[in-house]
Amino acid sequence: MKTRSISFLLVIILSGLFSCVPAKTAKVKTNKEIRNVILMIGDGMGLATLYSAMTVSPQPLNIERCPETGLAKTYASDNYITDSAAAGTALATGNKTKNGVIGMDAQGNRVKSILEIAESHGLSTGMVSTSSITHATPASFVAHQSSRGSYEDIAKDLMITGIDVFIGGGYDHFAKRKDKLNLADSLRKMGYDVETSMESVLNSGSLKIAGLTAPVHHPYRLKGRGDMLPNASGKAIDVLSKNKKGFFLMIEGSQIDWAGHANSADTLVDETLDFDKTIGRVLDFAQNDGHTLVIITADHETGGVTLVDGNMQDHKVKIAFSKKDHTAVCVPVFAFGPGAEKFAGIYDNTDIFRKIMAAYGFQQ
Ligand code: MG
Ligand code: ZN
């Protein structure tokens, strides 16, 4: 009886050892140290909008490579339906705030963004946007203003963050200001390569790039923006990844939202496909790197998009809109890379900030 129970115990121990082997290798694979986080925001990219692009595309979208999905609740502190300022602030700082507010909590206190926190830990930081870099979404990562329309004050706030690379529109908010300051000159004095064309941005050899490649916003891709978003994102990754400590990069597909406001189905799909092309570039980098967590989400839905008919074989979709503004529905979240599994489930948009902080191992 005694020997039998011992041998039985031995079997348990041995089987435990053997079962450890595959478990351990699997663990090594998924527990790679997270050095870099790339947060991609499709402004106004609700699930119906994303599915319209999936339907139109002959190949699966790049976003479908993400193994983990979740849902984020988007409401603002003062409104069931958020704007991009409150939602951007929620994602950037982990605080619900009032619509229109940038980088401050609901009580009006300035709150640090993940970009500012990453910078203070010695990581490189960057932002890419097809809108003005001072517009609500990117502004939420670098500024603290009670009104999202204070573009020139937002530009001033950006100057003191230490951000390494930013590429987007908004040259006029730096260099053609009411206060006559020329912040483009100030940026040059601070060591930035200030460039106003995408070609010169892509050719820059600097580790600090201020790419102000449109006076205010870039045009829609259907109106001539070309590959600005994927190219700018690739360039930002090239530069930021030179920092072996790691980096934080925010990439925004800004104009999915504008197509939703305009109830323009063709533009809505095209801007989403442009964002997905950018996702392809980002995921290729993350896959090779192995230390990069990629999170892809939206700040809110725009247009009340409904897919009323379509055909997967012909790649055709019929889109109806119920609104010319944002709606309240929760938005999808996609994650790729080490730590991606933490983004499964249903949670507040503010939790995305907390999950990123935890991924970096920063104290909260
Ligand atoms: Mg935006
Ligand atoms: Zn909007």
Tab-separated table of C-alpha atoms and ligand atoms in Angstrom:
chain	number	residue	atom	x	y	z
A	1	MET	CA	0.000	0.000	0.000
A	2	LYS	CA	2.809	2.309	1.018
A	3	THR	CA	4.937	1.619	-2.104
A	4	ARG	CA	1.851	1.884	-4.279
A	5	SER	CA	1.009	5.314	-2.967
A	6	ILE	CA	4.640	6.400	-3.376
A	7	SER	CA	4.809	5.218	-6.973
A	8	PHE	CA	1.419	6.890	-7.521
A	9	LEU	CA	2.910	10.114	-6.103
A	10	LEU	CA	5.951	9.650	-8.354
A	11	VAL	CA	3.678	9.391	-11.384
A	12	ILE	CA	2.009	12.645	-10.379
A	13	ILE	CA	5.370	14.394	-9.876
A	14	LEU	CA	6.794	13.039	-13.156
A	15	SER	CA	3.679	13.887	-15.145
A	16	GLY	CA	3.832	17.304	-13.497
A	17	LEU	CA	7.436	17.690	-14.677
A	18	PHE	CA	6.631	16.615	-18.202
A	19	SER	CA	3.555	18.807	-18.439
A	20	CYS	CA	5.830	21.659	-17.303
A	21	VAL	CA	7.964	21.433	-20.428
A	22	PRO	CA	5.500	22.649	-23.059
A	23	ALA	CA	3.922	25.029	-20.519
A	24	LYS	CA	7.327	26.613	-19.854
A	25	THR	CA	8.199	27.151	-23.519
A	26	ALA	CA	4.744	28.609	-24.116
A	27	LYS	CA	5.326	30.934	-21.149
A	28	VAL	CA	8.664	32.182	-22.513
A	29	LYS	CA	6.939	32.986	-25.787
A	30	THR	CA	4.126	35.085	-24.337
A	31	ASN	CA	6.013	36.634	-21.412
A	32	LYS	CA	8.520	38.578	-23.489
A	33	GLU	CA	9.441	41.854	-21.844
A	34	ILE	CA	7.303	44.723	-23.140
A	35	ARG	CA	9.532	47.639	-24.129
A	36	ASN	CA	7.362	49.450	-26.638
A	37	VAL	CA	3.669	50.296	-26.762
A	38	ILE	CA	1.976	51.565	-29.904
A	39	LEU	CA	-1.558	52.872	-29.339
A	40	MET	CA	-3.542	53.282	-32.550
A	41	ILE	CA	-6.772	55.285	-32.468
A	42	GLY	CA	-9.204	55.222	-35.364
A	43	ASP	CA	-11.186	58.355	-34.571
A	44	GLY	CA	-14.870	57.487	-34.900
A	45	MET	CA	-14.130	53.913	-36.009
A	46	GLY	CA	-17.102	51.930	-34.720
A	47	LEU	CA	-17.567	48.229	-35.343
A	48	ALA	CA	-19.972	48.713	-38.274
A	49	THR	CA	-17.494	51.062	-39.935
A	50	LEU	CA	-14.692	48.544	-39.470
A	51	TYR	CA	-16.863	45.734	-40.835
A	52	SER	CA	-17.741	47.814	-43.903
A	53	ALA	CA	-13.995	47.998	-44.670
A	54	MET	CA	-13.646	44.225	-44.018
A	55	THR	CA	-16.442	43.624	-46.532
A	56	VAL	CA	-15.018	45.897	-49.231
A	57	SER	CA	-11.445	44.563	-48.914
A	58	PRO	CA	-10.683	41.509	-51.116
A	59	GLN	CA	-8.175	40.281	-48.498
A	60	PRO	CA	-8.663	40.010	-44.729
A	61	LEU	CA	-7.780	43.293	-43.029
A	62	ASN	CA	-4.513	43.607	-41.122
A	63	ILE	CA	-6.475	44.293	-37.937
A	64	GLU	CA	-7.758	40.703	-38.181
A	65	ARG	CA	-4.225	39.544	-37.301
A	66	CYS	CA	-4.813	40.691	-33.712
A	67	PRO	CA	-5.409	37.664	-31.471
A	68	GLU	CA	-7.214	39.513	-28.679
A	69	THR	CA	-10.326	41.692	-28.720
A	70	GLY	CA	-12.278	43.621	-26.128
A	71	LEU	CA	-14.898	46.338	-25.806
A	72	ALA	CA	-14.422	49.770	-24.239
A	73	LYS	CA	-17.149	52.003	-22.800
A	74	THR	CA	-16.649	55.540	-24.046
A	75	TYR	CA	-19.034	57.813	-22.051
A	76	ALA	CA	-17.666	61.155	-20.807
A	77	SER	CA	-17.939	62.358	-17.175
A	78	ASP	CA	-20.710	64.801	-18.121
A	79	ASN	CA	-22.275	63.175	-21.155
A	80	TYR	CA	-23.454	59.740	-22.307
A	81	ILE	CA	-21.905	60.543	-25.698
A	82	THR	CA	-18.245	61.499	-25.647
A	83	ASP	CA	-16.306	63.837	-27.896
A	84	SER	CA	-12.707	63.230	-28.954
A	85	ALA	CA	-11.271	65.445	-26.206
A	86	ALA	CA	-12.862	63.565	-23.299
A	87	ALA	CA	-12.227	60.189	-24.968
A	88	GLY	CA	-8.634	61.128	-25.851
A	89	THR	CA	-8.052	62.243	-22.262
A	90	ALA	CA	-9.536	58.961	-20.980
A	91	LEU	CA	-7.179	56.906	-23.162
A	92	ALA	CA	-4.158	59.147	-22.533
A	93	THR	CA	-4.519	59.744	-18.769
A	94	GLY	CA	-6.990	57.206	-17.366
A	95	ASN	CA	-9.462	59.906	-16.291
A	96	LYS	CA	-13.053	60.409	-17.408
A	97	THR	CA	-13.566	64.102	-18.027
A	98	LYS	CA	-16.015	66.578	-19.547
A	99	ASN	CA	-16.479	66.886	-23.274
A	100	GLY	CA	-14.122	69.479	-24.741
A	101	VAL	CA	-11.477	69.103	-22.004
A	102	ILE	CA	-7.866	68.139	-22.841
A	103	GLY	CA	-5.550	66.452	-20.311
A	104	MET	CA	-7.513	67.475	-17.198
A	105	ASP	CA	-9.843	65.469	-14.961
A	106	ALA	CA	-13.536	66.267	-14.360
A	107	GLN	CA	-12.553	68.654	-11.523
A	108	GLY	CA	-10.146	70.598	-13.759
A	109	ASN	CA	-6.894	69.167	-12.347
A	110	ARG	CA	-4.050	68.624	-14.814
A	111	VAL	CA	-3.386	64.895	-15.174
A	112	LYS	CA	-0.283	63.256	-16.656
A	113	SER	CA	-0.559	61.369	-19.919
A	114	ILE	CA	1.018	58.015	-20.725
A	115	LEU	CA	3.251	59.856	-23.204
A	116	GLU	CA	4.507	62.224	-20.505
A	117	ILE	CA	5.005	59.321	-18.068
A	118	ALA	CA	6.903	57.266	-20.675
A	119	GLU	CA	9.086	60.315	-21.381
A	120	SER	CA	9.857	60.708	-17.652
A	121	HIS	CA	11.036	57.062	-17.601
A	122	GLY	CA	13.573	57.739	-20.343
A	123	LEU	CA	11.591	56.172	-23.171
A	124	SER	CA	11.307	57.805	-26.571
A	125	THR	CA	7.860	59.134	-27.468
A	126	GLY	CA	5.976	60.098	-30.588
A	127	MET	CA	2.666	60.893	-32.236
A	128	VAL	CA	1.395	60.628	-35.793
A	129	SER	CA	-1.935	62.051	-36.975
A	130	THR	CA	-3.631	62.973	-40.245
A	131	SER	CA	-5.243	65.936	-38.513
A	132	SER	CA	-3.477	68.869	-36.933
A	133	ILE	CA	-1.162	67.573	-34.211
A	134	THR	CA	-2.921	70.115	-31.942
A	135	HIS	CA	-6.367	68.575	-32.615
A	136	ALA	CA	-8.256	66.920	-29.725
A	137	THR	CA	-6.974	63.339	-29.999
A	138	PRO	CA	-3.196	63.982	-30.171
A	139	ALA	CA	-3.587	67.050	-27.933
A	140	SER	CA	-4.844	64.806	-25.117
A	141	PHE	CA	-1.409	63.150	-24.964
A	142	VAL	CA	0.665	66.359	-24.760
A	143	ALA	CA	-1.507	69.207	-23.446
A	144	HIS	CA	-3.619	70.373	-20.500
A	145	GLN	CA	-6.310	72.812	-21.574
A	146	SER	CA	-9.924	73.351	-20.538
A	147	SER	CA	-10.926	73.921	-24.156
A	148	ARG	CA	-10.004	71.733	-27.120
A	149	GLY	CA	-10.158	74.758	-29.425
A	150	SER	CA	-7.123	76.433	-27.791
A	151	TYR	CA	-4.846	75.152	-30.553
A	152	GLU	CA	-2.082	77.688	-30.038
A	153	ASP	CA	-1.934	76.973	-26.286
A	154	ILE	CA	-1.913	73.247	-27.058
A	155	ALA	CA	1.105	73.807	-29.358
A	156	LYS	CA	2.869	75.605	-26.477
A	157	ASP	CA	2.085	72.720	-24.104
A	158	LEU	CA	3.540	70.199	-26.578
A	159	MET	CA	6.865	72.095	-26.511
A	160	ILE	CA	7.574	71.127	-22.894
A	161	THR	CA	6.779	67.394	-23.094
A	162	GLY	CA	10.130	66.285	-24.510
A	163	ILE	CA	8.317	64.334	-27.271
A	164	ASP	CA	10.836	63.041	-29.810
A	165	VAL	CA	8.863	62.660	-33.025
A	166	PHE	CA	5.560	64.171	-34.098
A	167	ILE	CA	4.209	64.086	-37.620
A	168	GLY	CA	0.888	65.630	-38.590
A	169	GLY	CA	-0.712	68.883	-39.609
A	170	GLY	CA	-0.790	72.111	-37.614
A	171	TYR	CA	2.182	74.157	-38.859
A	172	ASP	CA	0.088	77.336	-38.568
A	173	HIS	CA	-0.566	76.749	-34.849
A	174	PHE	CA	3.220	76.821	-34.289
A	175	ALA	CA	4.377	79.433	-36.777
A	176	LYS	CA	1.420	81.679	-37.684
A	177	ARG	CA	0.143	82.571	-34.248
A	178	LYS	CA	-1.841	85.471	-32.797
A	179	ASP	CA	0.932	86.083	-30.240
A	180	LYS	CA	3.487	86.336	-33.123
A	181	LEU	CA	5.734	83.711	-31.507
A	182	ASN	CA	7.400	81.396	-34.002
A	183	LEU	CA	7.436	78.025	-32.261
A	184	ALA	CA	8.892	76.352	-35.374
A	185	ASP	CA	12.057	78.420	-34.770
A	186	SER	CA	11.932	77.532	-31.069
A	187	LEU	CA	11.678	73.833	-31.971
A	188	ARG	CA	14.773	74.176	-34.191
A	189	LYS	CA	16.673	75.790	-31.296
A	190	MET	CA	15.583	72.868	-29.120
A	191	GLY	CA	17.241	70.456	-31.560
A	192	TYR	CA	14.263	69.318	-33.629
A	193	ASP	CA	14.491	68.852	-37.358
A	194	VAL	CA	11.398	70.874	-38.326
A	195	GLU	CA	10.063	69.724	-41.676
A	196	THR	CA	6.984	70.789	-43.624
A	197	SER	CA	6.854	68.132	-46.354
A	198	MET	CA	6.437	64.374	-46.000
A	199	GLU	CA	9.394	63.826	-48.344
A	200	SER	CA	11.761	65.762	-46.075
A	201	VAL	CA	10.347	64.047	-42.984
A	202	LEU	CA	11.058	60.635	-44.526
A	203	ASN	CA	14.600	61.736	-45.476
A	204	SER	CA	15.389	63.179	-42.049
A	205	GLY	CA	18.295	61.583	-40.195
A	206	SER	CA	17.427	63.310	-36.912
A	207	LEU	CA	16.345	61.596	-33.696
A	208	LYS	CA	14.025	64.540	-32.985
A	209	ILE	CA	11.581	65.337	-35.760
A	210	ALA	CA	8.807	67.944	-35.818
A	211	GLY	CA	6.895	67.019	-38.964
A	212	LEU	CA	4.332	69.762	-39.487
A	213	THR	CA	3.372	68.595	-42.932
A	214	ALA	CA	0.133	70.549	-43.460
A	215	PRO	CA	-0.887	74.110	-42.487
A	216	VAL	CA	-3.761	72.671	-40.405
A	217	HIS	CA	-5.188	69.265	-41.425
A	218	HIS	CA	-4.144	66.899	-44.193
A	219	PRO	CA	-6.812	66.240	-46.865
A	220	TYR	CA	-8.754	62.979	-47.067
A	221	ARG	CA	-6.793	60.196	-48.796
A	222	LEU	CA	-9.391	60.316	-51.600
A	223	LYS	CA	-8.479	64.012	-51.965
A	224	GLY	CA	-4.719	63.482	-52.259
A	225	ARG	CA	-3.195	62.620	-48.854
A	226	GLY	CA	-1.605	59.493	-50.323
A	227	ASP	CA	0.317	57.225	-47.942
A	228	MET	CA	1.046	59.970	-45.416
A	229	LEU	CA	-0.279	57.938	-42.451
A	230	PRO	CA	1.469	54.594	-43.102
A	231	ASN	CA	4.699	56.333	-44.174
A	232	ALA	CA	4.767	58.727	-41.216
A	233	SER	CA	4.052	55.840	-38.839
A	234	GLY	CA	6.873	53.762	-40.339
A	235	LYS	CA	9.263	56.701	-40.000
A	236	ALA	CA	8.249	57.329	-36.380
A	237	ILE	CA	8.874	53.657	-35.542
A	238	ASP	CA	12.294	53.741	-37.293
A	239	VAL	CA	13.404	56.696	-35.186
A	240	LEU	CA	11.824	55.776	-31.841
A	241	SER	CA	13.013	52.149	-31.947
A	242	LYS	CA	16.632	53.373	-31.767
A	243	ASN	CA	16.036	53.832	-28.023
A	244	LYS	CA	16.810	50.422	-26.537
A	245	LYS	CA	14.903	51.318	-23.340
A	246	GLY	CA	11.720	51.451	-25.393
A	247	PHE	CA	9.167	53.877	-26.737
A	248	PHE	CA	5.542	54.999	-26.715
A	249	LEU	CA	3.861	55.943	-29.984
A	250	MET	CA	0.297	57.140	-30.583
A	251	ILE	CA	-0.996	56.882	-34.156
A	252	GLU	CA	-4.335	58.404	-35.112
A	253	GLY	CA	-6.470	57.798	-38.188
A	254	SER	CA	-8.269	61.096	-37.607
A	255	GLN	CA	-10.553	61.384	-40.559
A	256	ILE	CA	-12.666	58.234	-40.236
A	257	ASP	CA	-14.571	60.506	-37.841
A	258	TRP	CA	-14.907	63.316	-40.365
A	259	ALA	CA	-16.291	60.961	-43.006
A	260	GLY	CA	-18.824	59.814	-40.390
A	261	HIS	CA	-19.837	63.401	-39.628
A	262	ALA	CA	-20.191	64.010	-43.376
A	263	ASN	CA	-22.194	60.756	-43.800
A	264	SER	CA	-19.866	59.956	-46.708
A	265	ALA	CA	-19.782	56.164	-47.114
A	266	ASP	CA	-16.948	56.028	-49.691
A	267	THR	CA	-14.694	58.259	-47.618
A	268	LEU	CA	-15.565	56.359	-44.435
A	269	VAL	CA	-14.450	53.064	-45.978
A	270	ASP	CA	-11.352	54.568	-47.612
A	271	GLU	CA	-10.131	56.269	-44.444
A	272	THR	CA	-10.633	52.985	-42.543
A	273	LEU	CA	-8.646	51.084	-45.202
A	274	ASP	CA	-5.859	53.679	-44.927
A	275	PHE	CA	-5.811	53.178	-41.156
A	276	ASP	CA	-5.679	49.408	-41.705
A	277	LYS	CA	-2.765	49.784	-44.139
A	278	THR	CA	-0.973	51.604	-41.315
A	279	ILE	CA	-1.918	48.789	-38.930
A	280	GLY	CA	-0.178	46.375	-41.331
A	281	ARG	CA	3.088	48.352	-41.084
A	282	VAL	CA	2.832	48.496	-37.303
A	283	LEU	CA	2.043	44.798	-36.846
A	284	ASP	CA	4.930	43.791	-39.149
A	285	PHE	CA	7.306	45.756	-36.902
A	286	ALA	CA	5.767	44.340	-33.718
A	287	GLN	CA	5.921	40.776	-35.034
A	288	ASN	CA	9.641	41.064	-35.846
A	289	ASP	CA	10.475	42.963	-32.678
A	290	GLY	CA	8.668	40.725	-30.181
A	291	HIS	CA	8.837	43.366	-27.421
A	292	THR	CA	6.086	45.617	-28.756
A	293	LEU	CA	2.487	45.674	-27.538
A	294	VAL	CA	0.062	47.133	-30.080
A	295	ILE	CA	-3.409	48.317	-29.045
A	296	ILE	CA	-5.896	49.412	-31.688
A	297	THR	CA	-9.166	51.083	-30.730
A	298	ALA	CA	-11.488	54.005	-31.416
A	299	ASP	CA	-12.366	56.967	-29.225
A	300	HIS	CA	-16.083	56.661	-30.105
A	301	GLU	CA	-18.414	55.726	-32.951
A	302	THR	CA	-19.410	58.391	-35.469
A	303	GLY	CA	-22.423	58.530	-37.768
A	304	GLY	CA	-24.578	55.792	-36.238
A	305	VAL	CA	-23.304	53.572	-39.039
A	306	THR	CA	-25.555	50.641	-39.985
A	307	LEU	CA	-24.806	48.038	-42.646
A	308	VAL	CA	-28.218	47.532	-44.231
A	309	ASP	CA	-27.095	45.262	-47.061
A	310	GLY	CA	-23.959	43.832	-48.636
A	311	ASN	CA	-22.217	40.909	-50.269
A	312	MET	CA	-18.974	39.226	-49.145
A	313	GLN	CA	-18.320	37.716	-52.610
A	314	ASP	CA	-18.697	40.988	-54.506
A	315	HIS	CA	-17.139	43.008	-51.658
A	316	LYS	CA	-20.084	45.371	-51.667
A	317	VAL	CA	-21.721	47.025	-48.693
A	318	LYS	CA	-24.618	49.421	-48.268
A	319	ILE	CA	-24.121	51.881	-45.439
A	320	ALA	CA	-26.867	53.878	-43.727
A	321	PHE	CA	-26.215	56.659	-41.230
A	322	SER	CA	-28.536	57.596	-38.377
A	323	LYS	CA	-26.687	60.711	-37.230
A	324	LYS	CA	-24.193	63.392	-38.288
A	325	ASP	CA	-22.428	63.202	-34.944
A	326	HIS	CA	-21.008	60.699	-32.440
A	327	THR	CA	-23.021	57.894	-30.864
A	328	ALA	CA	-22.731	56.242	-27.452
A	329	VAL	CA	-22.016	52.605	-28.328
A	330	CYS	CA	-18.891	50.966	-26.893
A	331	VAL	CA	-15.937	50.568	-29.262
A	332	PRO	CA	-13.864	47.509	-30.171
A	333	VAL	CA	-10.319	47.094	-28.832
A	334	PHE	CA	-7.725	44.894	-30.567
A	335	ALA	CA	-4.353	43.856	-29.138
A	336	PHE	CA	-1.240	42.209	-30.535
A	337	GLY	CA	2.081	41.232	-28.961
A	338	PRO	CA	3.214	40.456	-25.421
A	339	GLY	CA	0.483	41.317	-22.896
A	340	ALA	CA	-2.243	41.407	-25.565
A	341	GLU	CA	-4.413	39.017	-23.540
A	342	LYS	CA	-4.915	41.729	-20.888
A	343	PHE	CA	-7.129	43.594	-23.354
A	344	ALA	CA	-9.805	40.889	-23.597
A	345	GLY	CA	-13.093	41.687	-21.882
A	346	ILE	CA	-15.384	44.665	-21.354
A	347	TYR	CA	-14.068	47.724	-19.541
A	348	ASP	CA	-13.953	51.531	-19.476
A	349	ASN	CA	-11.750	53.396	-21.963
A	350	THR	CA	-9.837	54.700	-18.906
A	351	ASP	CA	-8.726	51.114	-18.183
A	352	ILE	CA	-6.738	51.117	-21.428
A	353	PHE	CA	-4.407	53.678	-19.816
A	354	ARG	CA	-4.088	51.471	-16.690
A	355	LYS	CA	-3.390	48.371	-18.748
A	356	ILE	CA	-0.653	50.212	-20.677
A	357	MET	CA	0.886	51.465	-17.413
A	358	ALA	CA	0.908	47.886	-16.091
A	359	ALA	CA	2.380	46.579	-19.356
A	360	TYR	CA	5.339	48.962	-18.984
A	361	GLY	CA	5.593	48.112	-15.284
A	362	PHE	CA	5.027	51.756	-14.259
A	363	GLN	CA	3.687	52.547	-10.774
A	364	GLN	CA	0.060	53.769	-10.782
B	1	MG	MG	-9.198	62.969	-33.590
B	2	ZN	ZN	-16.124	63.681	-34.362
